[in-house]
mmCIF file of C-alpha atoms in Angstrom:
data_model
loop_
_atom_site.group_PDB
_atom_site.id
_atom_site.type_symbol
_atom_site.label_atom_id
_atom_site.label_comp_id
_atom_site.label_asym_id
_atom_site.label_seq_id
_atom_site.Cartn_x
_atom_site.Cartn_y
_atom_site.Cartn_z
ATOM 1 C CA PRO A 1 29.952 -35.869 18.206
ATOM 2 C CA GLY A 2 26.792 -37.099 16.485
ATOM 3 C CA SER A 3 24.608 -34.439 18.101
ATOM 4 C CA ALA A 4 27.199 -31.752 17.335
ATOM 5 C CA GLU A 5 27.153 -32.709 13.661
ATOM 6 C CA ALA A 6 23.351 -32.581 13.660
ATOM 7 C CA VAL A 7 23.369 -29.103 15.220
ATOM 8 C CA TYR A 8 25.970 -27.939 12.707
ATOM 9 C CA SER A 9 23.887 -29.370 9.871
ATOM 10 C CA ILE A 10 20.736 -27.612 11.113
ATOM 11 C CA ASP A 11 22.653 -24.353 11.548
ATOM 12 C CA GLY A 12 24.013 -24.676 8.037
ATOM 13 C CA ASN A 13 20.544 -25.246 6.602
ATOM 14 C CA VAL A 14 19.171 -22.221 8.433
ATOM 15 C CA ARG A 15 22.057 -20.083 7.190
ATOM 16 C CA GLU A 16 21.542 -21.292 3.623
ATOM 17 C CA LYS A 17 17.801 -20.528 3.743
ATOM 18 C CA ALA A 18 18.488 -17.091 5.225
ATOM 19 C CA MET A 19 20.952 -16.359 2.422
ATOM 20 C CA LYS A 20 18.363 -17.363 -0.180
ATOM 21 C CA VAL A 21 15.751 -15.120 1.451
ATOM 22 C CA PHE A 22 18.255 -12.257 1.474
ATOM 23 C CA ALA A 23 19.220 -12.844 -2.167
ATOM 24 C CA SER A 24 15.566 -12.881 -3.237
ATOM 25 C CA PHE A 25 14.929 -9.776 -1.139
ATOM 26 C CA ARG A 26 17.762 -7.912 -2.853
ATOM 27 C CA TYR A 27 16.524 -9.001 -6.268
ATOM 28 C CA GLN A 28 12.927 -7.939 -5.602
ATOM 29 C CA LEU A 29 14.030 -4.652 -4.047
ATOM 30 C CA ALA A 30 16.256 -3.886 -7.041
ATOM 31 C CA ASP A 31 13.263 -4.598 -9.271
ATOM 32 C CA GLN A 32 11.321 -1.833 -7.466
ATOM 33 C CA LYS A 33 14.117 0.742 -7.236
ATOM 34 C CA ARG A 34 13.907 2.227 -10.728
ATOM 35 C CA GLY A 35 10.131 2.606 -10.560
ATOM 36 C CA ILE A 36 10.310 4.348 -7.177
ATOM 37 C CA LEU A 37 12.975 6.779 -8.396
ATOM 38 C CA THR A 38 10.931 7.503 -11.524
ATOM 39 C CA TYR A 39 7.803 8.087 -9.452
ATOM 40 C CA TYR A 40 9.448 10.629 -7.172
ATOM 41 C CA GLY A 41 11.180 12.279 -10.119
ATOM 42 C CA VAL A 42 7.797 12.823 -11.753
ATOM 43 C CA LEU A 43 6.266 13.945 -8.439
ATOM 44 C CA LEU A 44 8.996 16.510 -7.759
ATOM 45 C CA GLY A 45 8.856 17.669 -11.363
ATOM 46 C CA PHE A 46 5.135 18.241 -10.971
ATOM 47 C CA TYR A 47 5.719 20.274 -7.810
ATOM 48 C CA VAL A 48 8.353 22.439 -9.497
ATOM 49 C CA LEU A 49 6.110 23.038 -12.519
ATOM 50 C CA PHE A 50 3.115 23.787 -10.294
ATOM 51 C CA GLU A 51 5.023 26.308 -8.212
ATOM 52 C CA ILE A 52 6.473 28.033 -11.284
ATOM 53 C CA LEU A 53 3.034 28.341 -12.894
ATOM 54 C CA PHE A 54 1.528 29.469 -9.611
ATOM 55 C CA ALA A 55 4.245 32.124 -9.177
ATOM 56 C CA VAL A 56 3.680 33.388 -12.733
ATOM 57 C CA ALA A 57 -0.085 33.501 -12.223
ATOM 58 C CA ALA A 58 0.365 35.357 -8.930
ATOM 59 C CA VAL A 59 2.266 38.261 -10.514
ATOM 60 C CA GLY A 60 0.121 41.352 -10.171
ATOM 61 C CA GLU A 61 -2.694 39.403 -8.585
ATOM 62 C CA ASP A 62 -3.924 39.388 -5.001
ATOM 63 C CA VAL A 63 -3.090 35.748 -4.225
ATOM 64 C CA ASN A 64 -2.666 34.640 -0.636
ATOM 65 C CA GLY A 65 -1.310 31.157 -1.274
ATOM 66 C CA SER A 66 -2.096 27.538 -1.976
ATOM 67 C CA THR A 67 -2.005 24.147 -0.279
ATOM 68 C CA THR A 68 -1.213 20.581 -1.262
ATOM 69 C CA ASN A 69 -2.621 17.691 0.732
ATOM 70 C CA GLY A 70 -2.214 13.955 1.107
ATOM 71 C CA ILE A 71 0.666 12.924 -1.160
ATOM 72 C CA THR A 72 0.515 9.440 0.356
ATOM 73 C CA ALA A 73 -2.877 8.849 -1.277
ATOM 74 C CA VAL A 74 -1.181 9.127 -4.690
ATOM 75 C CA THR A 75 1.746 7.019 -3.492
ATOM 76 C CA ALA A 76 -0.681 4.309 -2.351
ATOM 77 C CA VAL A 77 -1.981 4.047 -5.929
ATOM 78 C CA TYR A 78 1.599 3.668 -7.172
ATOM 79 C CA VAL A 79 2.375 0.985 -4.563
ATOM 80 C CA PHE A 80 -0.799 -0.887 -5.491
ATOM 81 C CA VAL A 81 0.075 -0.885 -9.202
ATOM 82 C CA ALA A 82 3.725 -1.774 -8.507
ATOM 83 C CA SER A 83 2.563 -4.732 -6.417
ATOM 84 C CA LEU A 84 0.303 -5.867 -9.251
ATOM 85 C CA CYS A 85 3.442 -6.131 -11.416
ATOM 86 C CA SER A 86 5.769 -7.726 -8.866
ATOM 87 C CA PHE A 87 4.901 -11.430 -8.785
ATOM 88 C CA LYS A 88 5.228 -13.372 -12.023
ATOM 89 C CA ASP A 89 8.778 -12.485 -13.103
ATOM 90 C CA ASN A 90 10.207 -12.567 -9.577
ATOM 91 C CA PHE A 91 8.475 -15.870 -8.841
ATOM 92 C CA GLY A 92 9.819 -17.521 -11.988
ATOM 93 C CA MET A 93 13.333 -16.182 -11.450
ATOM 94 C CA SER A 94 13.391 -17.413 -7.843
ATOM 95 C CA LEU A 95 12.263 -20.936 -8.727
ATOM 96 C CA GLN A 96 14.788 -21.157 -11.574
ATOM 97 C CA ASN A 97 17.562 -20.268 -9.131
ATOM 98 C CA GLY A 98 16.587 -22.793 -6.458
ATOM 99 C CA VAL A 99 14.795 -20.377 -4.116
ATOM 100 C CA SER A 100 11.743 -21.984 -2.522
ATOM 101 C CA ARG A 101 8.271 -20.492 -2.540
ATOM 102 C CA ARG A 102 8.511 -19.876 1.215
ATOM 103 C CA SER A 103 11.783 -17.980 0.865
ATOM 104 C CA THR A 104 10.399 -15.978 -2.055
ATOM 105 C CA PHE A 105 7.299 -15.072 -0.043
ATOM 106 C CA LEU A 106 9.316 -14.053 3.026
ATOM 107 C CA ALA A 107 11.518 -11.935 0.775
ATOM 108 C CA ARG A 108 8.382 -10.331 -0.655
ATOM 109 C CA LEU A 109 7.185 -9.385 2.831
ATOM 110 C CA CYS A 110 10.563 -7.809 3.548
ATOM 111 C CA THR A 111 10.480 -6.003 0.195
ATOM 112 C CA ALA A 112 7.000 -4.624 0.838
ATOM 113 C CA GLY A 113 8.032 -3.440 4.309
ATOM 114 C CA ALA A 114 11.229 -1.786 3.088
ATOM 115 C CA MET A 115 9.560 -0.187 0.057
ATOM 116 C CA CYS A 116 6.644 1.198 2.096
ATOM 117 C CA ALA A 117 8.936 2.487 4.850
ATOM 118 C CA VAL A 118 11.182 4.333 2.390
ATOM 119 C CA MET A 119 8.236 5.810 0.494
ATOM 120 C CA ALA A 120 6.407 6.848 3.678
ATOM 121 C CA VAL A 121 9.484 8.765 4.852
ATOM 122 C CA ALA A 122 9.993 10.217 1.364
ATOM 123 C CA ASP A 123 6.362 11.394 1.274
ATOM 124 C CA GLU A 124 6.793 13.154 4.588
ATOM 125 C CA LEU A 125 10.008 14.824 3.411
ATOM 126 C CA VAL A 126 8.258 16.009 0.255
ATOM 127 C CA THR A 127 5.385 17.310 2.396
ATOM 128 C CA ILE A 128 7.838 19.278 4.524
ATOM 129 C CA LEU A 129 10.079 20.592 1.732
ATOM 130 C CA ALA A 130 7.553 21.209 -1.072
ATOM 131 C CA PRO A 131 6.358 24.634 0.188
ATOM 132 C CA LEU A 132 9.889 26.059 0.642
ATOM 133 C CA PRO A 133 10.505 27.312 -2.950
ATOM 134 C CA SER A 134 7.177 29.168 -2.982
ATOM 135 C CA ARG A 135 7.856 30.722 0.386
ATOM 136 C CA LEU A 136 11.251 31.927 -0.859
ATOM 137 C CA MET A 137 9.374 33.699 -3.667
ATOM 138 C CA GLY A 138 7.083 35.337 -1.118
ATOM 139 C CA ILE A 139 4.077 33.092 -1.781
ATOM 140 C CA GLU A 140 2.560 31.321 1.183
ATOM 141 C CA MET A 141 2.079 27.659 0.290
ATOM 142 C CA GLY A 142 0.913 25.062 2.782
ATOM 143 C CA SER A 143 1.370 21.311 2.706
ATOM 144 C CA MET A 144 -0.348 18.651 4.798
ATOM 145 C CA SER A 145 0.234 14.932 5.089
ATOM 146 C CA LEU A 146 -2.536 12.413 4.531
ATOM 147 C CA MET A 147 -2.973 11.885 8.267
ATOM 148 C CA GLU A 148 -3.290 15.622 8.890
ATOM 149 C CA ASN A 149 -5.712 15.953 6.019
ATOM 150 C CA LEU A 150 -7.960 13.128 7.249
ATOM 151 C CA TYR A 151 -7.621 13.573 11.012
ATOM 152 C CA PHE A 152 -6.441 17.139 11.542
ATOM 153 C CA SER A 153 -8.561 17.780 14.631
ATOM 154 C CA ALA A 154 -7.774 14.335 16.063
ATOM 155 C CA ALA A 155 -4.063 14.753 15.392
ATOM 156 C CA GLY A 156 -4.049 18.129 17.104
ATOM 157 C CA ALA A 157 -5.742 16.629 20.141
ATOM 158 C CA TRP A 158 -3.170 13.920 20.916
ATOM 159 C CA LEU A 159 0.035 15.128 19.281
ATOM 160 C CA ALA A 160 2.329 17.819 20.591
ATOM 161 C CA GLY A 161 5.247 19.177 18.578
ATOM 162 C CA ALA A 162 6.037 19.256 14.867
ATOM 163 C CA PHE A 163 8.622 16.463 14.996
ATOM 164 C CA LEU A 164 6.241 14.014 16.648
ATOM 165 C CA LEU A 165 3.505 14.984 14.190
ATOM 166 C CA HIS A 166 5.747 14.272 11.197
ATOM 167 C CA LEU A 167 6.927 11.015 12.766
ATOM 168 C CA CYS A 168 3.361 9.814 13.331
ATOM 169 C CA SER A 169 2.355 10.952 9.835
ATOM 170 C CA ALA A 170 5.169 8.870 8.330
ATOM 171 C CA ALA A 171 4.122 5.852 10.427
ATOM 172 C CA PHE A 172 0.500 6.341 9.379
ATOM 173 C CA GLY A 173 1.547 6.511 5.730
ATOM 174 C CA PHE A 174 3.638 3.355 6.132
ATOM 175 C CA PHE A 175 0.648 1.288 7.262
ATOM 176 C CA MET A 176 -1.563 2.734 4.514
ATOM 177 C CA LEU A 177 1.024 1.840 1.865
ATOM 178 C CA LEU A 178 1.480 -1.604 3.392
ATOM 179 C CA ALA A 179 -2.236 -2.336 2.967
ATOM 180 C CA ALA A 180 -2.105 -1.153 -0.660
ATOM 181 C CA ALA A 181 0.910 -3.403 -1.304
ATOM 182 C CA GLY A 182 -0.845 -6.400 0.243
ATOM 183 C CA LEU A 183 -3.971 -5.865 -1.849
ATOM 184 C CA GLY A 184 -2.041 -5.526 -5.104
ATOM 185 C CA TYR A 185 0.011 -8.648 -4.436
ATOM 186 C CA LEU A 186 -3.063 -10.697 -3.510
ATOM 187 C CA ILE A 187 -4.861 -9.697 -6.706
ATOM 188 C CA THR A 188 -1.916 -10.491 -8.961
ATOM 189 C CA ILE A 189 -1.412 -13.947 -7.402
ATOM 190 C CA LEU A 190 -5.150 -14.642 -7.634
ATOM 191 C CA PHE A 191 -5.175 -13.856 -11.345
ATOM 192 C CA TYR A 192 -1.975 -15.870 -11.821
ATOM 193 C CA ARG A 193 -3.665 -18.954 -10.349
ATOM 194 C CA LEU A 194 -6.953 -18.565 -12.235
ATOM 195 C CA ASN A 195 -7.469 -20.056 -15.679
ATOM 196 C CA LYS A 196 -8.710 -17.966 -18.599
ATOM 197 C CA LEU A 197 -12.381 -18.474 -17.742
ATOM 198 C CA GLY A 198 -11.769 -17.670 -14.082
ATOM 199 C CA LYS A 199 -9.978 -14.442 -14.980
ATOM 200 C CA ILE A 200 -12.892 -13.374 -17.163
ATOM 201 C CA LEU A 201 -15.462 -14.240 -14.495
ATOM 202 C CA VAL A 202 -13.595 -12.427 -11.711
ATOM 203 C CA GLY A 203 -12.574 -9.469 -13.859
ATOM 204 C CA ALA A 204 -16.081 -8.929 -15.215
ATOM 205 C CA GLY A 205 -18.037 -10.312 -12.253
ATOM 206 C CA VAL A 206 -16.824 -7.846 -9.623
ATOM 207 C CA PRO A 207 -17.863 -4.693 -11.568
ATOM 208 C CA VAL A 208 -21.174 -6.323 -12.511
ATOM 209 C CA LEU A 209 -21.823 -7.196 -8.854
ATOM 210 C CA VAL A 210 -20.988 -3.682 -7.682
ATOM 211 C CA PHE A 211 -22.933 -1.735 -10.304
ATOM 212 C CA PHE A 212 -25.855 -4.102 -10.939
ATOM 213 C CA GLY A 213 -25.967 -6.849 -8.299
ATOM 214 C CA LEU A 214 -25.992 -4.643 -5.205
ATOM 215 C CA PRO A 215 -28.672 -2.251 -6.525
ATOM 216 C CA ALA A 216 -30.774 -5.281 -7.502
ATOM 217 C CA LEU A 217 -30.443 -6.720 -3.991
ATOM 218 C CA GLU A 218 -31.407 -3.354 -2.535
ATOM 219 C CA LEU A 219 -34.552 -3.239 -4.683
ATOM 220 C CA LEU A 220 -35.400 -6.817 -3.713
ATOM 221 C CA ASP A 221 -34.966 -6.036 -0.025
ATOM 222 C CA GLN A 222 -37.068 -2.905 -0.427
ATOM 223 C CA PHE A 223 -39.827 -5.029 -1.935
ATOM 224 C CA ILE A 224 -39.656 -7.860 0.643
ATOM 225 C CA SER A 225 -38.803 -6.191 3.954
ATOM 226 C CA ASN A 226 -39.203 -2.495 3.200
ATOM 227 C CA GLY A 227 -35.408 -2.062 3.329
ATOM 228 C CA ALA A 228 -34.961 -3.443 6.852
ATOM 229 C CA VAL A 229 -32.162 -5.881 5.956
ATOM 230 C CA ILE A 230 -30.117 -3.316 4.022
ATOM 231 C CA LYS A 231 -30.608 -0.822 6.820
ATOM 232 C CA ALA A 232 -29.386 -3.304 9.458
ATOM 233 C CA VAL A 233 -26.369 -4.324 7.370
ATOM 234 C CA SER A 234 -25.512 -0.689 6.626
ATOM 235 C CA GLY A 235 -25.744 0.184 10.304
ATOM 236 C CA PHE A 236 -23.442 -2.694 11.244
ATOM 237 C CA PHE A 237 -20.801 -1.712 8.702
ATOM 238 C CA ALA A 238 -21.110 1.942 9.692
ATOM 239 C CA VAL A 239 -20.180 1.032 13.275
ATOM 240 C CA VAL A 240 -17.294 -1.181 12.080
ATOM 241 C CA PHE A 241 -15.904 1.475 9.755
ATOM 242 C CA GLN A 242 -16.295 4.184 12.379
ATOM 243 C CA PHE A 243 -14.186 2.145 14.787
ATOM 244 C CA ALA A 244 -11.667 0.995 12.171
ATOM 245 C CA PHE A 245 -11.104 4.382 10.550
ATOM 246 C CA GLY A 246 -12.369 6.878 13.090
ATOM 247 C CA GLN A 247 -8.951 7.607 14.621
ATOM 248 C CA PRO A 248 -5.483 7.550 13.009
ATOM 249 C CA GLN A 249 -4.188 4.863 15.368
ATOM 250 C CA ASN A 250 -7.239 2.701 14.601
ATOM 251 C CA THR A 251 -6.674 3.161 10.880
ATOM 252 C CA ALA A 252 -3.023 2.154 11.186
ATOM 253 C CA LEU A 253 -3.947 -0.978 13.143
ATOM 254 C CA THR A 254 -6.705 -1.828 10.648
ATOM 255 C CA CYS A 255 -4.279 -1.505 7.731
ATOM 256 C CA LEU A 256 -1.805 -3.778 9.519
ATOM 257 C CA VAL A 257 -4.509 -6.404 10.126
ATOM 258 C CA LEU A 258 -5.628 -6.181 6.499
ATOM 259 C CA PHE A 259 -2.050 -6.592 5.300
ATOM 260 C CA ALA A 260 -1.588 -9.654 7.501
ATOM 261 C CA ALA A 261 -4.857 -11.204 6.275
ATOM 262 C CA MET A 262 -4.111 -10.497 2.614
ATOM 263 C CA SER A 263 -0.569 -11.811 3.011
ATOM 264 C CA GLY A 264 -1.920 -15.030 4.516
ATOM 265 C CA LEU A 265 -4.284 -15.488 1.567
ATOM 266 C CA SER A 266 -1.440 -14.678 -0.826
ATOM 267 C CA TRP A 267 0.695 -17.422 0.709
ATOM 268 C CA LEU A 268 -2.131 -19.974 0.435
ATOM 269 C CA LEU A 269 -2.367 -19.154 -3.285
ATOM 270 C CA MET A 270 1.380 -19.014 -3.820
ATOM 271 C CA ARG A 271 2.431 -22.214 -2.049
ATOM 272 C CA ARG A 272 0.982 -24.399 -4.807
ATOM 273 C CA ALA A 273 1.565 -22.068 -7.740
ATOM 274 C CA VAL A 274 3.446 -23.600 -10.682
#
């Protein structure tokens, strides 16, 4: 009987924690829903306006058509910005309602996965359906996903069939969006943990390092070693980037690894946040 009570107690604790994770997940997902709907409303409105203007401009003119490429690149910017705005309020609300930091973080991972999956599929649907109104008006309009735009020759080499191509494009977009979500969340937690001086140093220090520090180091290396160090470092990173982003499957795996690494850093910052 004693062991049975212990098992029941453990099972009850697990169920309670799972319910808290699910409640936080629903809350965070609801927080994203309006922004996502607004984003796609604006995106579709832009497409409609573009096609109307294009149809009007094509009247009496010898116009063959137009193309739109890589919607997911724009969506990645939205996901990044949405992630920048998704920590402070949700974190405070969770703690006030007895949801632990661990449960809140797990719910955030689920939210990021669900949000990116929905938006990746939505991007692919928009890519497929966007040219239809123009084609009904007799104007040939093409549309390509981000994966097709970046790796068209590679995609054609190892994919067969339109359905499989769209499926892989949606999966590719999902991993790209996931990396953008991880980066935005890491930055917002970092700034939440920093004091005022730290925020100023990081916010101003990164641009200064990029625009002034790196060129200064390049000049110094040119003076000392005739550019040998910069050349070796550049060659190393060129090989790494070629492997990481040279093929769509490599890019997807790289984005997944980056998301995992950034999520781990986010948890280290979040677990002691007050």
